[in-house]
Coordinates of C-alpha atoms in Angstrom, one line a residue:
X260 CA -10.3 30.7 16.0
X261 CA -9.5 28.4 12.9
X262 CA -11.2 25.8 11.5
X263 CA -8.3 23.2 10.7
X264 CA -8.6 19.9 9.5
X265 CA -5.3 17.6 9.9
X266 CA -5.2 14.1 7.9
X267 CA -2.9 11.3 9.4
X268 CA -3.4 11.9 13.3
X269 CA -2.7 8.7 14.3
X270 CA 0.9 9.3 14.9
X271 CA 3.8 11.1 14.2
X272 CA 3.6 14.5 12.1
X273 CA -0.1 14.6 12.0
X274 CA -0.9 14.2 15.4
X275 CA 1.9 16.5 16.9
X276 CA 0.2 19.2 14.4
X277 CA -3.4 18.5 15.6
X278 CA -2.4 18.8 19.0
X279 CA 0.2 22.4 18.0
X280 CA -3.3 23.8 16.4
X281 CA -5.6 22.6 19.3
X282 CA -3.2 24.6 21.8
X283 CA -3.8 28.0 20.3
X284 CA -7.0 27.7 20.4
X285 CA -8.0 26.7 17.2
X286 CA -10.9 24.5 16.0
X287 CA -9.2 20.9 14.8
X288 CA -10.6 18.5 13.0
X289 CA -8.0 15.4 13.9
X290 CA -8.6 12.8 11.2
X291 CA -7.9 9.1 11.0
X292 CA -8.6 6.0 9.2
X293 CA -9.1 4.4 11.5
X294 CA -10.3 5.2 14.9
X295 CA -8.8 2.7 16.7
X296 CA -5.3 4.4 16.0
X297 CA -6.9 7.6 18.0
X298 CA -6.0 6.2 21.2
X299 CA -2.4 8.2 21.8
X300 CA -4.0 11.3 20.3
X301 CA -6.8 11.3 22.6
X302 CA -5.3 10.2 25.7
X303 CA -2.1 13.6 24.8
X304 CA -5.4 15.5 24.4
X305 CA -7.1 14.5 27.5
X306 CA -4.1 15.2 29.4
X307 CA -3.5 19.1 28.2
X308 CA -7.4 19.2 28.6
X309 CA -7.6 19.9 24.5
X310 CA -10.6 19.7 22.8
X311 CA -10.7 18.3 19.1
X312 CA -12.5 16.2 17.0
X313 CA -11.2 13.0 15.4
X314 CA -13.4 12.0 12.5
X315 CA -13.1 9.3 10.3
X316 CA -11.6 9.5 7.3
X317 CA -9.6 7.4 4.4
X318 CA -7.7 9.7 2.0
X319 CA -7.7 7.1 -0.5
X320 CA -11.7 7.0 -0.4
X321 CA -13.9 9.5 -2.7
X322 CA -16.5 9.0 -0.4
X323 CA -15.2 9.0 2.8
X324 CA -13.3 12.2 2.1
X325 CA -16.9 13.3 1.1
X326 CA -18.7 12.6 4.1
X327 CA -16.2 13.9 6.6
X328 CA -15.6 17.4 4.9
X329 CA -19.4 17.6 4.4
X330 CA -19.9 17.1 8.1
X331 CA -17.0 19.3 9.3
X332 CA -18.4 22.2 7.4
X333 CA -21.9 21.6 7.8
X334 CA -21.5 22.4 11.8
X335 CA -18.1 24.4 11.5
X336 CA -18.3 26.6 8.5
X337 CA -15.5 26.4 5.3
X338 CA -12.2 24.5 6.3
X339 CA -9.8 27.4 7.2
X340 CA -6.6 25.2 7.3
X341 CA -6.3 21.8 5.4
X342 CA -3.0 19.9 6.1
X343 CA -2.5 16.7 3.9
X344 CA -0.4 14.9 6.0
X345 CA -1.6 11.7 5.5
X346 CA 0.6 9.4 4.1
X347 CA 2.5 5.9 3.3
X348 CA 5.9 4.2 2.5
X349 CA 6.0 0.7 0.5
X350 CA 9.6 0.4 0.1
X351 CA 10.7 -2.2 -2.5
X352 CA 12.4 -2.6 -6.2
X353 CA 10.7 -1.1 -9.3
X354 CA 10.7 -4.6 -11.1
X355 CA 9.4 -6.9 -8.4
X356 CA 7.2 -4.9 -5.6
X357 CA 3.4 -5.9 -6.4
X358 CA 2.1 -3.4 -8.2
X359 CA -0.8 -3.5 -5.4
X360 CA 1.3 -1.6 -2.8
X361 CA 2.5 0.7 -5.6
X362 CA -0.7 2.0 -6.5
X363 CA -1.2 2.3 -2.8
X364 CA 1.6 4.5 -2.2
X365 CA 0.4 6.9 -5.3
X366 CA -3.5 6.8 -3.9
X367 CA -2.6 8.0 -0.6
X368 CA 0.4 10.5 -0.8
X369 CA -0.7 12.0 -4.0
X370 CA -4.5 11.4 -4.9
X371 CA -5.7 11.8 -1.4
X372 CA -3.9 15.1 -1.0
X373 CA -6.0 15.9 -4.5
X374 CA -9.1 14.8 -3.0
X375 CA -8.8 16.6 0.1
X376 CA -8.1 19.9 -2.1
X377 CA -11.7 19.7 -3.9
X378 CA -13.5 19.2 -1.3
X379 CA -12.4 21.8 0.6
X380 CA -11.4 24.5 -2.0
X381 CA -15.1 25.5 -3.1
X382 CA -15.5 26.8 1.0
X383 CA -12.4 28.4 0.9
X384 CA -13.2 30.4 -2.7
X385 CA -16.2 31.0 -1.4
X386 CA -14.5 33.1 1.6
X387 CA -12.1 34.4 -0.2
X388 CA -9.3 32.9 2.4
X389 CA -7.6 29.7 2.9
X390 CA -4.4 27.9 3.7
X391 CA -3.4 24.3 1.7
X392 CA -0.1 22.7 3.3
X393 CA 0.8 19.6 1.5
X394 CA 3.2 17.5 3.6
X395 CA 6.0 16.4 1.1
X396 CA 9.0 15.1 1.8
X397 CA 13.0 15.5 1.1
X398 CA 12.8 12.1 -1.1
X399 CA 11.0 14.7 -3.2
X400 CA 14.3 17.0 -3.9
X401 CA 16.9 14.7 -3.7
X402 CA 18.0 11.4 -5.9
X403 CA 15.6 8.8 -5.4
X404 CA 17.3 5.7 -3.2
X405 CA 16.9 2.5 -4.9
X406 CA 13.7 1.0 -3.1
X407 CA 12.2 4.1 -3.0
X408 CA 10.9 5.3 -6.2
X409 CA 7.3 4.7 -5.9
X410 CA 7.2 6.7 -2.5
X411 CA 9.9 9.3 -4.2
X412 CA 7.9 10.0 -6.9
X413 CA 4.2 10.1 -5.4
X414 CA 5.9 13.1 -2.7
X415 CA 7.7 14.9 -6.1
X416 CA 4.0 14.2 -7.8
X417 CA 2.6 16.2 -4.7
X418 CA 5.4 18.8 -5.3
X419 CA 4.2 19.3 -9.3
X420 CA 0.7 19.5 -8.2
X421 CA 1.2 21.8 -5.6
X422 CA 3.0 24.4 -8.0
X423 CA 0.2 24.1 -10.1
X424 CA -2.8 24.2 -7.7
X425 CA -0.4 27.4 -6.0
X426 CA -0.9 29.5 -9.5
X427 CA -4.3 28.4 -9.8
X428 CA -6.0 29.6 -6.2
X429 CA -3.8 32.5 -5.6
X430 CA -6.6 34.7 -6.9
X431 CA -8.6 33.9 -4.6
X432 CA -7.2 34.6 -1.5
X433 CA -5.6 31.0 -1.1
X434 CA -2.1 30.2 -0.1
X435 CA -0.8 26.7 -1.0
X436 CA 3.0 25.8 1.1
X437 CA 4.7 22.6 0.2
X438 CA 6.6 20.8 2.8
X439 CA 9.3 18.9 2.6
X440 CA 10.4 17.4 6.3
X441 CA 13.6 15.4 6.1
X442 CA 14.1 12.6 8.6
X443 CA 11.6 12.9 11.5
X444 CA 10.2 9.9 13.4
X445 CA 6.9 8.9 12.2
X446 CA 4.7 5.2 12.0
X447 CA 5.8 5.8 8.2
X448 CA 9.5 5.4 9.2
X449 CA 9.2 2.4 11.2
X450 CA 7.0 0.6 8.5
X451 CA 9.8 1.5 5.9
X452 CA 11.9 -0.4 7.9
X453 CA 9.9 -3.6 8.1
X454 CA 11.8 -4.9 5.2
X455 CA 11.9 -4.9 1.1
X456 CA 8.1 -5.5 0.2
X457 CA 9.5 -6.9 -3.2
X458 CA 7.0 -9.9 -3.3
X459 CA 9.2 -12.7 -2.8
X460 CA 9.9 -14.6 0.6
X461 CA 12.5 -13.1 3.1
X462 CA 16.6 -13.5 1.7
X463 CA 15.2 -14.7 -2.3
X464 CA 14.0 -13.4 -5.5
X465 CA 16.6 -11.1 -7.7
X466 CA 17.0 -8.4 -5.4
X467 CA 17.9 -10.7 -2.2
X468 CA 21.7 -9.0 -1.5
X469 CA 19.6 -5.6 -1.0
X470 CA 17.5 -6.4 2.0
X471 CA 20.6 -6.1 4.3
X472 CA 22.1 -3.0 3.1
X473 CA 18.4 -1.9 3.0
X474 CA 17.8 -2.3 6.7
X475 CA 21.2 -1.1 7.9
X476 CA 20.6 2.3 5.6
X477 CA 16.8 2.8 7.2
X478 CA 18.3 2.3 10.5
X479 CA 20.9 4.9 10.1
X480 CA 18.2 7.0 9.3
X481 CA 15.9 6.1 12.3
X482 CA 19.0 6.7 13.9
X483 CA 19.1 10.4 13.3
X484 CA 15.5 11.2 13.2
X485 CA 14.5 14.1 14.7
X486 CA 11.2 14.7 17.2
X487 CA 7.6 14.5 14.8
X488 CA 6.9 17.9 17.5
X489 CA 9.8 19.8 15.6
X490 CA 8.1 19.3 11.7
X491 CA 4.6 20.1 13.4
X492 CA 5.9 23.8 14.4
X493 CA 6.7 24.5 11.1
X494 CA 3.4 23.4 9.6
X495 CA 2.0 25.8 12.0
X496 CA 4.9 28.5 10.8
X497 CA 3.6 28.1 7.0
X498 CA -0.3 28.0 8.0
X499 CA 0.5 31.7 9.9
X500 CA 3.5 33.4 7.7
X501 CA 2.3 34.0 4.5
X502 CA 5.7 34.6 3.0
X503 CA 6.4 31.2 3.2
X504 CA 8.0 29.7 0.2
X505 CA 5.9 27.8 -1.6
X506 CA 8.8 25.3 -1.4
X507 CA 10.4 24.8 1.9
X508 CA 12.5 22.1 3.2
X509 CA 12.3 21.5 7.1
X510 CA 15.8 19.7 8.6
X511 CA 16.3 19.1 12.0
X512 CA 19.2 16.8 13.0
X513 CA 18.6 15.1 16.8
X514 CA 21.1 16.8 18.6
X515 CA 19.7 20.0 17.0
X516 CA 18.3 22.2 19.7
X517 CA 15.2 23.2 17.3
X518 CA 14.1 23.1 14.7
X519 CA 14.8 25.2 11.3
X520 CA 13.6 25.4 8.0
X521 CA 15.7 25.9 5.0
X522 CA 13.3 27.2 2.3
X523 CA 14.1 25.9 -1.6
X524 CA 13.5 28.3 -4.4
X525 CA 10.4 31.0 -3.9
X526 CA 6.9 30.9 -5.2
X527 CA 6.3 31.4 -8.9
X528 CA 4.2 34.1 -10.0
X529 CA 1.0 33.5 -11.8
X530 CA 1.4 34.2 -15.5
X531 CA -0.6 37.0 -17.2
X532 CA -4.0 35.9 -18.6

């Protein structure tokens, strides 16, 4: 049995892992922000008779990640798994979105990944074991869609970090696997499609003859997204197969019977001291 802790349960990708993890058996640690948005994940729980904890936790808070890692371990023992899923889409142009819901984009999908990694790594070095999966994204490997940067670049500033961070923990037993799920249906897609959060009033403002193409392309999108079930098996694949790329892409169209994972280029090799 595993210790895993899963950030982002709420919905979508993270919650379809918890509840993957908490099947086999393992030990899961289902976070949230906010517990009121642990209602689906409890009642799916409840239902398969799981058992699982759902702490508390905000990625984007030094504490909080603190406190909830320090209690987890305290009663469980080192973190086996950690699976930054957490994560946030602010879609809007470069010039114009508030710079507010920028920096939020950046503190969740790429500092609160970092901040999960500290606090856990020092249990896992101290074992000598450990799995990291940072949940990317395709946005990360392909041309940035205009409206998309900020969330583009915080999931290819996840990518960087987790290249890095892979070099750096391989001695000591620690695997780190980079995912990069294409077009699954999460809370993150549907908020995309809320509209460009440019700061200016519905149909104005300089980038006003976007908004409609914007919402016709996220809907095509929607359109094809596959089951959130589908990405959460191959979480599980790159927590268990430790040839996993440190790179690998999971597509899955709709009418796709399940899932498969086309891995990008292989793991780098640590350089010699």
């Amino acid at each position: 049995m595993r210790s895993v802790l899963v950030t982002g349960c709420g919905s979508g990708i993270g919650l379809e892992t918890a509840l993957a993890f908490a099947r086999r058996g393992d030990r899961v640690h289902a976070c949230v922000r906010d517990p009121a948005t642990a209602g689906e994940l409890l009642r799916r729980a409840r239902a398969e008779h799981l058992t699982l904890d759902v702490p508390e936790l905000d990625v984007t808070d030094d504490a909080s990640v603190t406190a909830a890692v320090t209690a987890v371990q305290d009663r469980h023992g080192p973190v086996d798994v950690l699976v930054n899923n957490a994560g946030v889409d602010r879609t809007g142009p470069a010039e114009t979105m508030p710079l507010e819901q920028a920096r939020t984009v950046l503190e969740t999908n790429f500092w609160g990944p970092l901040r999960l990694a500290r606090a856990v790594l020092p249990g896992m070095r101290a074992r000598g074991s450990g799995v990291i999966v940072n949940v990317s994204s395709l946005a990360a490997r392909t041309f940035a869609v205009p409206h998309g940067g900020f969330y583009a670049a915080s999931k290819a500033a996840l990518g960087a970090l987790s290249e890095a961070l892979y070099a750096e923990v391989q001695p000591f037993g620690i695997r780190v696997v980079c995912l990069e799920p294409g077009s699954f249906a999460t809370a993150i897609q549907r908020a995309s499609r809320a509209g460009a959060a440019d700061g200016q009033p519905p149909g104005t403002g300089p980038y006003a003859a976007d908004h409609a193409w914007l919402d016709r392309f996220l809907a095509r999108v929607a359109e094809g997204a596959a089951d959130a079930a589908e990405a959460a098996r191959a979480v599980l694949a790159a927590a268990d197969d430790p040839t996993t790329p440190l790179h690998t892409v999971v597509w899955l169209s709709r009418d796709a019977e399940r899932s498969t994972c086309r891995t990008g280029e292989g793991s780098p090799t640590r350089p010699p001291p």
